[in-house]
Every structure is written in C-alpha cells, then in structure tokens.
Coordinates of C-alpha atoms and ligand atoms in Angstrom, one line a residue:
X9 CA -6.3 39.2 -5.9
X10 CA -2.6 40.6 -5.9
X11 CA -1.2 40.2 -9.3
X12 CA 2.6 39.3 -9.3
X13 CA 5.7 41.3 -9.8
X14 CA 5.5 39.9 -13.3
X15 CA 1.9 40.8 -14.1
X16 CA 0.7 37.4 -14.2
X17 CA -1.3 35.7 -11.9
X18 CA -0.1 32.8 -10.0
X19 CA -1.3 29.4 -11.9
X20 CA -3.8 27.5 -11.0
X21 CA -3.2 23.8 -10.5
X22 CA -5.4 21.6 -12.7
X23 CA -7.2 18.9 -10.7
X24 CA -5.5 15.3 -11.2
X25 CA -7.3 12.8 -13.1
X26 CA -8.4 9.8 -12.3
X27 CA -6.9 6.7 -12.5
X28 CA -8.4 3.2 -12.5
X29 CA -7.3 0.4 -10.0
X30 CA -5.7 -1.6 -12.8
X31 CA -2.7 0.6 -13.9
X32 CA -1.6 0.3 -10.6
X33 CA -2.0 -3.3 -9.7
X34 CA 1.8 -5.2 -8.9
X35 CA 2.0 -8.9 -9.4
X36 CA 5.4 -10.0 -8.0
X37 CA 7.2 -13.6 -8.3
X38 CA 10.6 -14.7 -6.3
X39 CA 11.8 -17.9 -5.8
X40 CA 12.7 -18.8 -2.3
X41 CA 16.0 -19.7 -1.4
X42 CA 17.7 -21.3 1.2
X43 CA 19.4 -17.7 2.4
X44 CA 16.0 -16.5 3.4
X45 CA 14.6 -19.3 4.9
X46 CA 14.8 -20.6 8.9
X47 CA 16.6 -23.9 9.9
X48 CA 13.2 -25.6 8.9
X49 CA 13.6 -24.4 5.4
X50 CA 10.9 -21.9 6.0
X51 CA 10.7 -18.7 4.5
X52 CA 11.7 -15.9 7.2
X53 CA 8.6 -14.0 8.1
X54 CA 10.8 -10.6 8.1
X55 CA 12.0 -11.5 4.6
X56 CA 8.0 -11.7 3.3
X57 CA 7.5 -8.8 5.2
X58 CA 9.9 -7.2 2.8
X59 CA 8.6 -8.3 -0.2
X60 CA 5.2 -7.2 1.5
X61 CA 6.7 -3.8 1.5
X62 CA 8.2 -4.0 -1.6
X63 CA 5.1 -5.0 -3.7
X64 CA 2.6 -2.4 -2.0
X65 CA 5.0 0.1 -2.2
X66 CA 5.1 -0.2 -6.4
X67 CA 1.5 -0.1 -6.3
X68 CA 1.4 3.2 -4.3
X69 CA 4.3 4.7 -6.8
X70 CA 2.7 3.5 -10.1
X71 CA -0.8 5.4 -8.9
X72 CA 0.6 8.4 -7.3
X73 CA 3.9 8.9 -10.1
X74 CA 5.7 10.4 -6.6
X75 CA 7.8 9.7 -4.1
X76 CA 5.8 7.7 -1.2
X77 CA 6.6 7.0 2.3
X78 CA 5.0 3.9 4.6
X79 CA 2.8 5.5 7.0
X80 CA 1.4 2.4 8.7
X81 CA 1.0 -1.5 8.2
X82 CA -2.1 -3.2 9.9
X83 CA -1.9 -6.7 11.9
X84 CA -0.1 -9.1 9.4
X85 CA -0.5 -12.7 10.0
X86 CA 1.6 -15.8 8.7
X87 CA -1.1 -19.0 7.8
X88 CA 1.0 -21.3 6.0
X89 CA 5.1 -21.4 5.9
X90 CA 6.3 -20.9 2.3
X91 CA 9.6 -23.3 1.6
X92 CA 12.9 -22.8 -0.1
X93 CA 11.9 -23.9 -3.5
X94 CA 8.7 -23.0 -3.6
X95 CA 8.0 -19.6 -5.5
X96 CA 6.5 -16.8 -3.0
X97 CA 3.6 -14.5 -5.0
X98 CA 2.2 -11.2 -4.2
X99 CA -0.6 -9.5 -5.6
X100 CA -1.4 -5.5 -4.6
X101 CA -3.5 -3.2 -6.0
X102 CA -4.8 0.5 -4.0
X103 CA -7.8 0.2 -2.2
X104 CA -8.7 3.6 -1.5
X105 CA -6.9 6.8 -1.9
X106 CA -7.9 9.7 0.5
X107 CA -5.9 13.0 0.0
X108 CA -2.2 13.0 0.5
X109 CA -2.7 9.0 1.1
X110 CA -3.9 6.0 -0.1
X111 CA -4.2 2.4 1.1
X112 CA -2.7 -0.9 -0.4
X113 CA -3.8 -4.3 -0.2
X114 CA -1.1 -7.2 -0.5
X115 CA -2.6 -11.0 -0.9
X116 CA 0.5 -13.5 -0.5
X117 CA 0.3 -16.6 -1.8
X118 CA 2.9 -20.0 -1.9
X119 CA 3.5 -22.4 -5.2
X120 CA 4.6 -25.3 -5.4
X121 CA 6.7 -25.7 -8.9
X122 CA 5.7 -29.2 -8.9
X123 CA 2.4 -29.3 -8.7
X124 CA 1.5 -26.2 -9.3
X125 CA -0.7 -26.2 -5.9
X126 CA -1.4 -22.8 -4.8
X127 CA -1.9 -21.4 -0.6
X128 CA -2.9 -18.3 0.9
X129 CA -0.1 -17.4 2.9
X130 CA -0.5 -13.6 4.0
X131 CA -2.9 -11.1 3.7
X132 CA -1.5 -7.0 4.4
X133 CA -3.5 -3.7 4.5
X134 CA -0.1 -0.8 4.4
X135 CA -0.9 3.1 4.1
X136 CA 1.5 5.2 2.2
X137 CA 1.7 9.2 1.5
X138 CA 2.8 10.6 -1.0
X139 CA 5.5 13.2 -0.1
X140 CA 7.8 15.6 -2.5
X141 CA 11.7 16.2 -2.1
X142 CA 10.6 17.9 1.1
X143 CA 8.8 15.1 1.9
X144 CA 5.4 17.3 2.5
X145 CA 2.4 15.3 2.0
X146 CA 1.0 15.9 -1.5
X147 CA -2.2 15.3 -3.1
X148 CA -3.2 11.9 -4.7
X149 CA -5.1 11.0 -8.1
X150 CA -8.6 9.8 -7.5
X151 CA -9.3 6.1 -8.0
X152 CA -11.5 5.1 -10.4
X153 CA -13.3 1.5 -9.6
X154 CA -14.1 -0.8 -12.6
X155 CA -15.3 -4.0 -11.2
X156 CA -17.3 -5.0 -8.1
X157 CA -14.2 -6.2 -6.1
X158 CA -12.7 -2.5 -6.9
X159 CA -15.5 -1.0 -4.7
X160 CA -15.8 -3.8 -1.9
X161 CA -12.1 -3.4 -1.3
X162 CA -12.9 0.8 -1.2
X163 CA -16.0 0.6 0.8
X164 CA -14.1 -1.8 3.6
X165 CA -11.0 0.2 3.4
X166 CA -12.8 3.5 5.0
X167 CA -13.1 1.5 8.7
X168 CA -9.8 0.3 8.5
X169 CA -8.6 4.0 8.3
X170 CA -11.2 5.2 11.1
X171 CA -9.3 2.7 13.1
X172 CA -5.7 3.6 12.6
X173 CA -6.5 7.1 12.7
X174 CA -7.8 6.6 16.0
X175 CA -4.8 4.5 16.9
X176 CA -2.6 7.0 15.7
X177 CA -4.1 10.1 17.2
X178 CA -5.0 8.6 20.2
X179 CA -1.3 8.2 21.2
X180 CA -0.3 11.4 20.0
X181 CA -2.8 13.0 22.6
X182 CA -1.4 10.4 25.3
X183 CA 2.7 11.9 24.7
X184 CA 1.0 15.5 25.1
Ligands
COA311 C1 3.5 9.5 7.3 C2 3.9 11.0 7.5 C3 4.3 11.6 6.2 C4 2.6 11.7 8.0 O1 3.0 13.0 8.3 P1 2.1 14.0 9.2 O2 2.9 15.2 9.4 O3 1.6 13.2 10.3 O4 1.1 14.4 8.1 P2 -0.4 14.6 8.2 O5 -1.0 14.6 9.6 O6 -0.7 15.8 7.3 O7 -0.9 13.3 7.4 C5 -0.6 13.1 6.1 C6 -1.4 11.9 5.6 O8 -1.0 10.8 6.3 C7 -2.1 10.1 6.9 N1 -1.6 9.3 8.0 C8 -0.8 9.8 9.0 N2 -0.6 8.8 9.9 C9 -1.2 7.7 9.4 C10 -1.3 6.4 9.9 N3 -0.7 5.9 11.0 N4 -2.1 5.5 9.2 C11 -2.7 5.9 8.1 N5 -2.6 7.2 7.6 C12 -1.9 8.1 8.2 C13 -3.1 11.2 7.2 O9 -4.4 10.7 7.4 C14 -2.9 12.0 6.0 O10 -3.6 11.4 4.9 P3 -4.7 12.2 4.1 O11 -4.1 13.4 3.5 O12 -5.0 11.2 2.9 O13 -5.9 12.4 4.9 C15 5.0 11.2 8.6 O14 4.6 10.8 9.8 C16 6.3 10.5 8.2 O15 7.1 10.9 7.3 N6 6.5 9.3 8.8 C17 7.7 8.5 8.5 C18 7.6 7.7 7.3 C19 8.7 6.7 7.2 O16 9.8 7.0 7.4 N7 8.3 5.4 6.7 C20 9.2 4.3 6.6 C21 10.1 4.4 5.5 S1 9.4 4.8 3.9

C-alpha cells in the first residue's frame, strides 16, 4: 500500500460498538390543546404525525450520535381520536439497524388525566439514515438486543424493509 506524503499510513477506522436497544428508547408526553385539535376537539392527525416524527427521530439520533434524515414512513393508521385535554404518549425504540440505516418503531397511546384510562391510538414503522454535513449516508452502530421483545421487533423488521425496498426500487426502475 502507498504510504502518504507524511510517511504515515492512512488510519484505520475502528469498528463502532454496539449499543443496546435501551439507550436509545424515547418516551415522549404532550398535553393536547385546543390549537391542535379539529372542530370535534380531536387531535389533528397531521399534528400526531409530527410528534410521530419527532419521537422516532430522537431515537434514531440518540443510537446513531449523527445527523439523521427520514427516509420512509410505512402505512400509519388513526384507531382512536385523542382529545384536547387528554395527554398524547409516544414510545420508540430502533428495531433494526442495517448499515447506513436503521428502523424505528413509534406505539402512540391517549390518557385520560382523570381516570388515568390508557388507548392505543397509533402504531408507526419510520426508516432514517444517518448522513454527515454532506449528507452521505454513513455507517450505524450495531444493535444489541436484551430482552425477547428486542429480537421479535428485529426479526419482523427485516420483511418490512424487503418490502419498502421493493417499493422504492421498483419505482425508480419505472422513471428510467
Ligand atoms: C434517504 C436518502 C439519504 C437515501 O439516499 P440514497 O442516495 O438513495 O442512498 P442509498 O441508496 O445509498 O441508501 C442509503 C440507505 O438508505 C436506505 N433507504 C433508501 N431508501 C429507503 C426507503 N425508501 N426505505 C428504507 N430505507 C431506504 C438504503 O437501504 C440504505 O440503507 P443501508 O445502508 O442501511 O442499506 C436520500 O434519498 C435522501 O436524502 N432523501 C431525502 C431525505 C429527507 O429529506 N427527508 C425528510 C426530512 S429529514
């Protein structure tokens, strides 16, 4: 191999470490008020989407320490409205990291102050990469899975990416 003009060869870069799913994992809390909320005095369902966005998007920086861009959100679906009052909860953690991306899983739930009842509201699967100044895709720290739900959520995430890639590639091919 060439040395350089200095003498020294070129450093190699160490491989990243691990990191396990919990240092990652985002538990976010808002209360919803009547400025994001429909003339029913339901929440908007671009204003979850946000917070969606938001709370995956922490997860994706706290594992990767970089920049991140959203590459993709799967189908999202609304099952119960969420009112003004109510507090609006997100849980994400990263199902699967691949190279330059990884894959984070939002669960969205309603409370009710009151009562303290609990709903499943959303559920969202949204890919991000992590990118430089540049924005090039660079590479990601492996995952390291602790507990049983940690490697059901990796195994499933690996057919949700066959799919999107196929989605995504399939249309590039169709613009050629
Ligand atoms: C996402 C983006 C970085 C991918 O760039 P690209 O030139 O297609 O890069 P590559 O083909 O090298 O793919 C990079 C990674 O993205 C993944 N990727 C690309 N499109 C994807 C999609 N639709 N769904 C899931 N993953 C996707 C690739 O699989 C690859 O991941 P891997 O390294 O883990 O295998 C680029 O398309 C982009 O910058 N898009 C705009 C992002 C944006 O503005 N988001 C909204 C605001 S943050």
């Amino acid at each position: 191999m060439a040395k350089r003009r200095g003498g020294s060869l070129p450093k190699k870069k160490a491989p990243l470490r691990g990191k396990p799913v919990s240092t990652s994992r985002v538990e976010m809390v808002e209360v919803v008020l009547p400025n994001d909320a429909n003339p029913l005095g339901a929440m908007l369902g671009g204003r979850v989407m946000h917070l969606i966005d938001i709370a995956s998007a922490i997860a994706a920086h706290r594992h990767s320490n970089s920049y991140v861009v959203t590459a993709s959100v799967d189908y999202l679906d609304f099952r119960n409205p969420i009112y003004v009052g109510e507090l609006i909860l997100l849980k994400s953690s990263v199902n699967r990291v691949f190279h330059t991306s990884m894959e984070v899983g939002v669960k969205v739930f309603s409370e009710n102050v009151l009562t303290g009842e609990r709903k499943h509201t959303s559920s969202a699967y949204v890919t991000f990469v992590a990118v430089n100044k540049e924005r090039e895709p660079q590479p990601v720290p492996p995952l390291l899975l602790e507990t049983a739900e940690d490697r059901r959520r990796w195994r499933e995430a690996a057919q949700r990416r066959r799919i999107r890639l196929a989605h995504r590639y399939k249309k590039r091919q169709a613009r050629r």
